[in-house]
Short mmCIF file of C-alpha atoms in Angstrom, two decimals:
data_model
loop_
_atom_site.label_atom_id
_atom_site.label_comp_id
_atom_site.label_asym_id
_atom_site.label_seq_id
_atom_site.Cartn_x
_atom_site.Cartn_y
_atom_site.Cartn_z
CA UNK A 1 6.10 36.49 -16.47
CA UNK A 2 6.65 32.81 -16.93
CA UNK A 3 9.43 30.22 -15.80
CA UNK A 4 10.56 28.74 -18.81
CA UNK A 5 13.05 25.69 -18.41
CA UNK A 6 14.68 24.51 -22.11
CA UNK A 7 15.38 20.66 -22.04
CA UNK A 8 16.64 18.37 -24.41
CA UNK A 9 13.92 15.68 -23.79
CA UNK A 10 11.12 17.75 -22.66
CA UNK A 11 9.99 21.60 -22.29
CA UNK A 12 8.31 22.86 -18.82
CA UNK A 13 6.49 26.19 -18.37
CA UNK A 14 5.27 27.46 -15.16
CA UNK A 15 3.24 30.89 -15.78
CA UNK A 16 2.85 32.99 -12.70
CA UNK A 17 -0.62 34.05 -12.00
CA UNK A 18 -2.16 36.43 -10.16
CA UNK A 19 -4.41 35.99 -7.11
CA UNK A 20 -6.37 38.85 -5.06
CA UNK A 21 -4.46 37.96 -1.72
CA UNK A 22 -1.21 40.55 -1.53
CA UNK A 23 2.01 38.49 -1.44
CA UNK A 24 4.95 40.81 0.33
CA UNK A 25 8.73 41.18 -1.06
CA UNK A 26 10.50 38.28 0.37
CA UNK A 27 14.18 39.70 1.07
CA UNK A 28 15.89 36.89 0.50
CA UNK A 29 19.33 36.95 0.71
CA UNK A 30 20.95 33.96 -1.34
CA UNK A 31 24.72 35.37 -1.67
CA UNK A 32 24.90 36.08 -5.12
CA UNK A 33 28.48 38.00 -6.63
CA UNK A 34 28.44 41.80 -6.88
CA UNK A 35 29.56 41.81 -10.47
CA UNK A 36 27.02 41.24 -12.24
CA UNK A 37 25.26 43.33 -15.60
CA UNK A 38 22.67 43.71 -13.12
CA UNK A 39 24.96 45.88 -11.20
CA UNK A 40 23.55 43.81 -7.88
CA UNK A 41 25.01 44.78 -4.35
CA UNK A 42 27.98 42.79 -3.26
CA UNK A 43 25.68 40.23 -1.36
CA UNK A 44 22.74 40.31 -3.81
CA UNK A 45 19.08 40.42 -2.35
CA UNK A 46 16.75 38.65 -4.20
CA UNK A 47 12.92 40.35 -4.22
CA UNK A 48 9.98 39.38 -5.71
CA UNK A 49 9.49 42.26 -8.85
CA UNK A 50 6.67 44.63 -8.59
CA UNK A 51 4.64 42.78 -11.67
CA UNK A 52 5.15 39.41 -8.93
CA UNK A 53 3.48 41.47 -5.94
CA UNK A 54 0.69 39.55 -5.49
CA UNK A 55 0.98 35.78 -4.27
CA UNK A 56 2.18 33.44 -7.68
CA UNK A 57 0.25 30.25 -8.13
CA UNK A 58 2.25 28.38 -10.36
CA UNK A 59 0.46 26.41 -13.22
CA UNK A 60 1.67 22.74 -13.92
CA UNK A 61 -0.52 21.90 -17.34
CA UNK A 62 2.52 21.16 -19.09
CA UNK A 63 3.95 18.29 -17.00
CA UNK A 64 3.42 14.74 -17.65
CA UNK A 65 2.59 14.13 -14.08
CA UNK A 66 1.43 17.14 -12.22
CA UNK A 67 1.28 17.79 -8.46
CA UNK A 68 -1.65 17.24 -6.33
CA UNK A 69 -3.92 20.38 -5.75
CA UNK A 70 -3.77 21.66 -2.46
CA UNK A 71 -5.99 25.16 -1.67
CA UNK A 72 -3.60 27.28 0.66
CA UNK A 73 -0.33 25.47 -0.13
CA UNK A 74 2.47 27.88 -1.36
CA UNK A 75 5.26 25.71 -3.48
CA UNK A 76 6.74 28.78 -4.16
CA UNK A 77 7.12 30.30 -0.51
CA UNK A 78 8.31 26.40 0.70
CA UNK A 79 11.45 27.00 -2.11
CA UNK A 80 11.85 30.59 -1.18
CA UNK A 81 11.89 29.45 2.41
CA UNK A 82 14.46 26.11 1.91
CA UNK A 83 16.74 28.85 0.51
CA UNK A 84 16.45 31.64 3.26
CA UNK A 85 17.33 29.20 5.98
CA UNK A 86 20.21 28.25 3.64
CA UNK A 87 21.41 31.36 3.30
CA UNK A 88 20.81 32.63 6.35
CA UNK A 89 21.88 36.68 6.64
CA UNK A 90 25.49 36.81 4.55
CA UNK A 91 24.23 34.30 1.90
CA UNK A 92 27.07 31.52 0.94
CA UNK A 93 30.29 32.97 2.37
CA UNK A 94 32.55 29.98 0.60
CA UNK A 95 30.62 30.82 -2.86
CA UNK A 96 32.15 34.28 -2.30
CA UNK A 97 35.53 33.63 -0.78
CA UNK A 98 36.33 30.66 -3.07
CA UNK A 99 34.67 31.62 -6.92
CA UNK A 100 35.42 34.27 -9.09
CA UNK A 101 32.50 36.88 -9.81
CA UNK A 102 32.82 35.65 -13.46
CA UNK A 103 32.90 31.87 -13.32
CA UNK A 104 30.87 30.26 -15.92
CA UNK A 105 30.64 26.04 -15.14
CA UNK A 106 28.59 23.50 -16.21
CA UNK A 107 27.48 20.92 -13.47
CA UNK A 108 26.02 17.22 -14.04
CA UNK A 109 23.28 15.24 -12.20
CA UNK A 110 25.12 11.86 -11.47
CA UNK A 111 22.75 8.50 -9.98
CA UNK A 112 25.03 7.02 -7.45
CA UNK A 113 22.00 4.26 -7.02
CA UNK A 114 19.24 2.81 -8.80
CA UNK A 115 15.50 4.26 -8.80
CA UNK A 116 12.42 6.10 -9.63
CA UNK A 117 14.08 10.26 -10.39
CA UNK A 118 10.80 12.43 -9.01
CA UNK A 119 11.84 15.90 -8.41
CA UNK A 120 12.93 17.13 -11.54
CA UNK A 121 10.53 19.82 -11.89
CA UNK A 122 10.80 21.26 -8.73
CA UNK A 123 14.27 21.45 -9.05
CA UNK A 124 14.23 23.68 -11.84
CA UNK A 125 12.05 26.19 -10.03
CA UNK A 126 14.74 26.03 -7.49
CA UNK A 127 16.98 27.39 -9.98
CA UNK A 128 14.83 29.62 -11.33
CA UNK A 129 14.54 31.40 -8.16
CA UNK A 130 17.98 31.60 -7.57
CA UNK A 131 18.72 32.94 -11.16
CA UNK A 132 16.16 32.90 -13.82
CA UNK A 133 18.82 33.06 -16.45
CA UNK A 134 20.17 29.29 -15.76
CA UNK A 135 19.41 26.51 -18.17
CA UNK A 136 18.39 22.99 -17.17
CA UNK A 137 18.53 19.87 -19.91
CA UNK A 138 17.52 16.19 -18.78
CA UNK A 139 17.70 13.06 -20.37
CA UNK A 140 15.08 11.19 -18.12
CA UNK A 141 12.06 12.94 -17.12
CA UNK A 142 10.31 12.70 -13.83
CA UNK A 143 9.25 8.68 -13.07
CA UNK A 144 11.67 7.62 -15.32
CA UNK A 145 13.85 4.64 -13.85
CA UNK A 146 17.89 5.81 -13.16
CA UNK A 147 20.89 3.65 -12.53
CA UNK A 148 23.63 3.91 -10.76
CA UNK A 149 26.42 5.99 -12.54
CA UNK A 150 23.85 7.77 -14.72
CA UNK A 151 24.22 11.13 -15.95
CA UNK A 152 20.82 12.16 -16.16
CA UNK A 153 20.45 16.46 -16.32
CA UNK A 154 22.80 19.56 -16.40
CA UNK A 155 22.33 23.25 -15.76
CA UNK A 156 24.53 25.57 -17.06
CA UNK A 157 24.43 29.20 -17.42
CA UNK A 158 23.49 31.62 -20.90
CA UNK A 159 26.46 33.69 -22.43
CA UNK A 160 24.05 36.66 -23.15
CA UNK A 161 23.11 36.84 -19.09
CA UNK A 162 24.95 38.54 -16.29
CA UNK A 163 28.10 36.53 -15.04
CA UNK A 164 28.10 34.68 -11.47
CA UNK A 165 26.75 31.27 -12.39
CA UNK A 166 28.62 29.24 -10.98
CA UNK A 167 28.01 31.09 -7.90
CA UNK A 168 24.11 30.32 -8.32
CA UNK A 169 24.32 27.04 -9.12
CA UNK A 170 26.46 25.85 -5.95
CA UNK A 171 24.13 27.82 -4.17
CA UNK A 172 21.23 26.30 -5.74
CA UNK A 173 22.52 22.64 -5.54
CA UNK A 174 21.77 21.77 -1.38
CA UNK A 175 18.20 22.45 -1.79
CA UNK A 176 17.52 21.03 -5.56
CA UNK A 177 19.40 17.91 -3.88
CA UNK A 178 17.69 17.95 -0.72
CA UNK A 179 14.29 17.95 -2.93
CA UNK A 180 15.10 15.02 -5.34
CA UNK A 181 16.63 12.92 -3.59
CA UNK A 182 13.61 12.81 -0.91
CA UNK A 183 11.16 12.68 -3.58
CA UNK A 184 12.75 10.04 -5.08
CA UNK A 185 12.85 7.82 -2.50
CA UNK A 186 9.45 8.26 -1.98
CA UNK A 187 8.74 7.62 -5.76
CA UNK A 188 11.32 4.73 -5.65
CA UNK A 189 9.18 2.76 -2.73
CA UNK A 190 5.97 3.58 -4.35
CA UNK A 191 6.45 2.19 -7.50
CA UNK A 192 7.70 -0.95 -5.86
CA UNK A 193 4.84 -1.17 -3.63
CA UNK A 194 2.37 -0.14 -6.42
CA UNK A 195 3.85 -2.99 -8.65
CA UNK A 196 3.33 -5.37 -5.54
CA UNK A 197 -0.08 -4.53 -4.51
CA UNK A 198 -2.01 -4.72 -7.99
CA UNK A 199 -4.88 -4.62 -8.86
CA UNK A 200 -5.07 -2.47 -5.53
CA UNK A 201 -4.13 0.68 -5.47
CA UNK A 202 -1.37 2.02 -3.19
CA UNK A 203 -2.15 4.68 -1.28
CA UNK A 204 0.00 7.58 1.37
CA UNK A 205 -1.16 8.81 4.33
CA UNK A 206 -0.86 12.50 6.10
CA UNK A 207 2.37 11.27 7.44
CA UNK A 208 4.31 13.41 5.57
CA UNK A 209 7.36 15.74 6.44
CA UNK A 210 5.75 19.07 7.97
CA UNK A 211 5.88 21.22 5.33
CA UNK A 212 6.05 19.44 2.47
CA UNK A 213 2.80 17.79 2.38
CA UNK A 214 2.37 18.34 -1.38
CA UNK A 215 6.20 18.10 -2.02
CA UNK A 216 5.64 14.34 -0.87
CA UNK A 217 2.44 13.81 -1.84
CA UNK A 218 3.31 14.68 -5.43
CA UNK A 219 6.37 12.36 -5.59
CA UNK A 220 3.64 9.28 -4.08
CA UNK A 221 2.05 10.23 -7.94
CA UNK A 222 5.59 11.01 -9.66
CA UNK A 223 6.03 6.69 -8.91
CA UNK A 224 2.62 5.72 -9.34
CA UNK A 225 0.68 5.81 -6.31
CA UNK A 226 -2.74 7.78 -5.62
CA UNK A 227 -3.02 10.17 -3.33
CA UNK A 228 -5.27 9.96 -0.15
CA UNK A 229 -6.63 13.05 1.46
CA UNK A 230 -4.79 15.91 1.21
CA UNK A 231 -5.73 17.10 5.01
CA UNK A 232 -8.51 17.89 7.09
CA UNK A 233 -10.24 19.93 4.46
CA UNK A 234 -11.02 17.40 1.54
CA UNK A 235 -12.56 14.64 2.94
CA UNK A 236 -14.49 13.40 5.90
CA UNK A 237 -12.24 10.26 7.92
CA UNK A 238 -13.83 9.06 10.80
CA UNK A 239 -10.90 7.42 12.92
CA UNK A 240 -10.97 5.76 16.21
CA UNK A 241 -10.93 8.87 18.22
CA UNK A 242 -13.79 9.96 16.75
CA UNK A 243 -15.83 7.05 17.36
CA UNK A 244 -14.80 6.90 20.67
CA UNK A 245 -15.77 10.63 21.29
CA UNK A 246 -18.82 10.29 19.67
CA UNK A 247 -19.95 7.04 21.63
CA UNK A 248 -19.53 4.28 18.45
CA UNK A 249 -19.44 4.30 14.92
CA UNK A 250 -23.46 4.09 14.21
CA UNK A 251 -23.60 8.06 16.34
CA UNK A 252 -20.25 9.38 14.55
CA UNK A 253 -21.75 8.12 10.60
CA UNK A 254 -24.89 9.38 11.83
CA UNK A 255 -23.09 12.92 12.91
CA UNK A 256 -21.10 13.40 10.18
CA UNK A 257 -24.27 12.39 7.38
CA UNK A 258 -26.11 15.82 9.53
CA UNK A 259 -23.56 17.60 9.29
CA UNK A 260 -23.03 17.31 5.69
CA UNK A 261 -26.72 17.53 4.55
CA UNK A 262 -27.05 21.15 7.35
CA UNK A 263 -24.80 22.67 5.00
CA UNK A 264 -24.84 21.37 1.70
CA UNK A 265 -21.51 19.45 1.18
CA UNK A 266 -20.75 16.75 -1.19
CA UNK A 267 -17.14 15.19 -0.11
CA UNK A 268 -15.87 11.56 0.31
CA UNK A 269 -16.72 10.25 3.51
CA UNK A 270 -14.95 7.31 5.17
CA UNK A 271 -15.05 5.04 8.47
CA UNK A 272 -11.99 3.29 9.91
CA UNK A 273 -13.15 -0.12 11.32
CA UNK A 274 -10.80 -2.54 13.42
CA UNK A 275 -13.32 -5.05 13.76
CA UNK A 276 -16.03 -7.60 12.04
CA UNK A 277 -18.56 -6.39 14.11
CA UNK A 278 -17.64 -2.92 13.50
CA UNK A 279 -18.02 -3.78 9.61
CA UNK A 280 -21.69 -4.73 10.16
CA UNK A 281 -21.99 -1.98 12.70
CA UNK A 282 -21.47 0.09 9.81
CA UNK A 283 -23.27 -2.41 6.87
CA UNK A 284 -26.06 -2.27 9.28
CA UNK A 285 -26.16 1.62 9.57
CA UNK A 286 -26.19 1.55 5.88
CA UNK A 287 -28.71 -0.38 5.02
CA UNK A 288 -30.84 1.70 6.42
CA UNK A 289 -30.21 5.08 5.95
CA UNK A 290 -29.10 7.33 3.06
CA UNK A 291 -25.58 8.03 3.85
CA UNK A 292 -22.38 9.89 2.35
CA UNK A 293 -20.21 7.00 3.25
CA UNK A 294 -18.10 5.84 0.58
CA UNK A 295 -14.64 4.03 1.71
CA UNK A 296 -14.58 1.82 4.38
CA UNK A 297 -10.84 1.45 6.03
CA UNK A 298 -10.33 -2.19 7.22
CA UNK A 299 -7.50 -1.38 9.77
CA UNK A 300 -4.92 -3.88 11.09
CA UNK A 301 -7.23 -6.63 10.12
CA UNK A 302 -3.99 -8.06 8.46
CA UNK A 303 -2.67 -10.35 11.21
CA UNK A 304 1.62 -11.07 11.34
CA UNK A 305 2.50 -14.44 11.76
CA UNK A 306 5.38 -15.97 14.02
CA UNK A 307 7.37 -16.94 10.70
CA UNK A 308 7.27 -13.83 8.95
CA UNK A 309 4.14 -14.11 6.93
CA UNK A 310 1.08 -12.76 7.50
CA UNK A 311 -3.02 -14.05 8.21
CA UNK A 312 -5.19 -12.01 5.92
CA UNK A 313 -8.45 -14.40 6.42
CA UNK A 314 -10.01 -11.43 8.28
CA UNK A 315 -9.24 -9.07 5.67
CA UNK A 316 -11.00 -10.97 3.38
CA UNK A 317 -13.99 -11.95 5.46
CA UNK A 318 -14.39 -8.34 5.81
CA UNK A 319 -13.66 -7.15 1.67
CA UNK A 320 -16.97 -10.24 1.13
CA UNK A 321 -18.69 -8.78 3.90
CA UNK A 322 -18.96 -5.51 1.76
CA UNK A 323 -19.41 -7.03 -1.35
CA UNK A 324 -18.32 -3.74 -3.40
CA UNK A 325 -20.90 -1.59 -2.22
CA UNK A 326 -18.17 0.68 -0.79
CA UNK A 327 -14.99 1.00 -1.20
CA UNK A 328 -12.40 -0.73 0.94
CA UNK A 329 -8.79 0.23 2.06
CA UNK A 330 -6.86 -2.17 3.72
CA UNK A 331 -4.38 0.15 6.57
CA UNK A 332 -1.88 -1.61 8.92
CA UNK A 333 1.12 -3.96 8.51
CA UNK A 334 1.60 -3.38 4.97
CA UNK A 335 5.63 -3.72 3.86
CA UNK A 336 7.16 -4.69 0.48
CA UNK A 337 6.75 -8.19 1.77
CA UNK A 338 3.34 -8.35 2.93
CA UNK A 339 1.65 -5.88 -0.02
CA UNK A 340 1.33 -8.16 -2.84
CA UNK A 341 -0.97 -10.96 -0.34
CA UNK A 342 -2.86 -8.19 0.81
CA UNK A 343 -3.53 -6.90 -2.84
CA UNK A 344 -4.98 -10.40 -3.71
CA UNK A 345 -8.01 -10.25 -1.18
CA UNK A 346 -9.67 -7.72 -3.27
CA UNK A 347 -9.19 -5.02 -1.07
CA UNK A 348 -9.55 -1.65 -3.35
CA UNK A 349 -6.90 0.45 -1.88
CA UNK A 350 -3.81 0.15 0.65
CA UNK A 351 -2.34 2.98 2.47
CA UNK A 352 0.80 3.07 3.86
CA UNK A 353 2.67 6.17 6.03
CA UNK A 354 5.85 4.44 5.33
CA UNK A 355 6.07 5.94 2.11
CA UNK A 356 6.45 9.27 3.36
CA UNK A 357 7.29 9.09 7.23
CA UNK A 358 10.00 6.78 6.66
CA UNK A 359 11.53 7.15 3.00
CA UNK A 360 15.60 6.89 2.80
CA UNK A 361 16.11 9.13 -0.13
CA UNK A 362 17.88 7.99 -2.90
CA UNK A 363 21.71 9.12 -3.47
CA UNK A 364 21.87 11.55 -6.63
CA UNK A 365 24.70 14.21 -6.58
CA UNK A 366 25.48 17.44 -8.69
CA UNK A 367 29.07 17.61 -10.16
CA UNK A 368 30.65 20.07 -11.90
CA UNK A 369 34.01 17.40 -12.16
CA UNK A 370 32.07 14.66 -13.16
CA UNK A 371 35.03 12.38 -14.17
CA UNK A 372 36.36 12.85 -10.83
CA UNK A 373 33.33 12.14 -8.69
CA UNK A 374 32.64 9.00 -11.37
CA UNK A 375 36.29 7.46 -10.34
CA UNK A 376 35.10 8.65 -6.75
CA UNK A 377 31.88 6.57 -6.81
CA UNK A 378 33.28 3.56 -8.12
CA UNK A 379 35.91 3.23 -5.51
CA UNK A 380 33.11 3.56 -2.84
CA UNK A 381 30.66 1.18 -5.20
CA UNK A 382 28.37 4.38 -5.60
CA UNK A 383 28.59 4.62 -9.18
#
């Protein structure tokens, strides 16, 4: 079975595939109409079929910008489970009080601000689970740049399907919304903070909403950031609790390098340093010894300044120290004011958590009166 999205700019496939782990029925109860050709129950329940039994990894080789890989992560559960807490155990009660079984609408994306749209594809699979036989189109596809009082996508229903669509897409629209507009702010203060900090790279942190690790991470791509680690799993990062478990930074390298060669693991490996000396500490270690290490995280080594600016002489001391024979990350007082002098030192990458732990997501709505909510917006300047 495959989720098949028709667009008038662009044309997304997600096939389900199979794993060998058993993935159960799901119950979900979303609040769909009873009259339907499907002859559905007055509150319709929503299970996986029996050809969907097993746990669906969704494949992404279609989109221009795909989403990080993560090994347990379950995209699909994190939708169903936005939706069951939405629906809770009667499903949308309003839906059903307030819109005929029958009601066939068309509904509008509208930009009430200016920024980077991430979220597009996720939002269809949103709709897919909520009713396979709705139709998405976009104009702009995800990373494009939106302005304010742009219509941008619709999603409508198809005349040959069961009735109740506009029942599914108000039910649908909360947690599409809830998705895009966090992933685009995200994407919307990456790509300015990418733009700033060239030729470095920006980077996120871990820092992400619990839960949606990938769902952020993958919006830190959608505007044109690189992803750090994606947890615990895929890469060794020695912080400053470890080295001051392990009794300094020479004993933790030297820990980690053992415990890497025991059993035969070939991963990243890098070494937060807050100090000169702890840069030669680790140059030192280096020099002589075969080691994994290959980032070295130069953390709050940029200094603020009484007048707003900021002192990155030890930054820099610290990126010649190095002398590109590891990477460097620069971590630690980085804003949209400060990133573009700490880019210049020739730093390689810097991260920032405020991408993701403090994004203010960016205003896009879902109309079905779109003229109305236009003459709406422009008498509260949001469109």
């Amino acid at each position: 079975m495959a989720f098949a999205a028709s667009s008038s700019s662009s044309s997304l496939s997600f096939p389900l595939q199979k794993s060998c782990k058993p993935y159960p029925p799901t119950g979900i109860l979303y609040g769909l109409p009873s009259t339907s050709r499907l002859r559905s129950p007055i509150r319709q329940i929503i299970r996986m079929s029996a050809t969907q039994a097993e746990r669906p990894g969704l494949s992404f080789e279609s989109l221009p910008i795909k989403p990080p890989s993560h090994p347990t992560y379950d995209l699909a559960g994190v939708i169903k489970s936005a939706l069951a807490e939405d629906a809770g155990d009667r499903g949308d009660v309003t839906c059903l009080a307030t819109i005929p079984p029958d009601m066939e609408v068309e509904a509008h994306f509208l930009a009430k601000e200016n920024g980077i749209v991430a979220g597009i594809a996720l939002a269809e699979m949103v709709f897919y689970e909520v009713d396979p036989t709705l139709k998405v189109e976009w104009s702009q596809k995800d990373g494009d740049s939106i302005h304010k009082g742009l219509q941008f996508g619709k999603v409508y229903g198809n005349s040959d399907s069961y009735a109740g669509r506009a029942h599914s897409i108000v039910i649908a629209e909360r947690v599409v919304l809830n998705f895009m507009q966090r992933m685009s702010g995200v994407a919307t203060l990456t790509r300015a903070m990418a733009d700033l900090a060239s030729p470095a790279c920006i980077l996120e942190t871990r820092k992400t909403a619990p839960g949606l690790r990938l769902v952020d991470k993958w919006a830190v791509l959608i505007g044109g950031g690189k992803n750090h680690r994606m947890g615990l799993f895929d890469m060794v990062m020695i912080k400053d609790n470890h080295i001051s478990i392990s009794g300094g930074i020479t004993n933790a390298l030297e820990s980690v390098d053992l415990y890497l060669q025991q059993r035969n693991l070939h991963m990243e490996v890098e070494v937060e340093t807050r100090t000169i000396e702890e840069v030669n500490q680790v140059l030192d270690y280096a020099s002589r010894t075969k080691t994994s290490l290959t980032r070295i995280m130069l953390d709050n080594m940029v200094v603020p300044l009484s007048n707003d600016d900021v002192d990155v002489s030890m930054l820099e001391q610290a990126v010649n120290l190095i002398k590109q024979r590891f990477e460097t990350e620069a971590s630690g007082n980085v804003t949209l004011e400060t990133v573009h002098k700490i880019g210049q030192t020739g730093v390689d990458y810097i991260s920032s958590g405020a991408l993701t732990h403090s994004v203010k997501a960016l205003d896009i709505s879902l109309k079905i009166d779109t003229e109305l909510a236009l003459q709406v917006g422009r008498r509260t300047k949001r469109a």
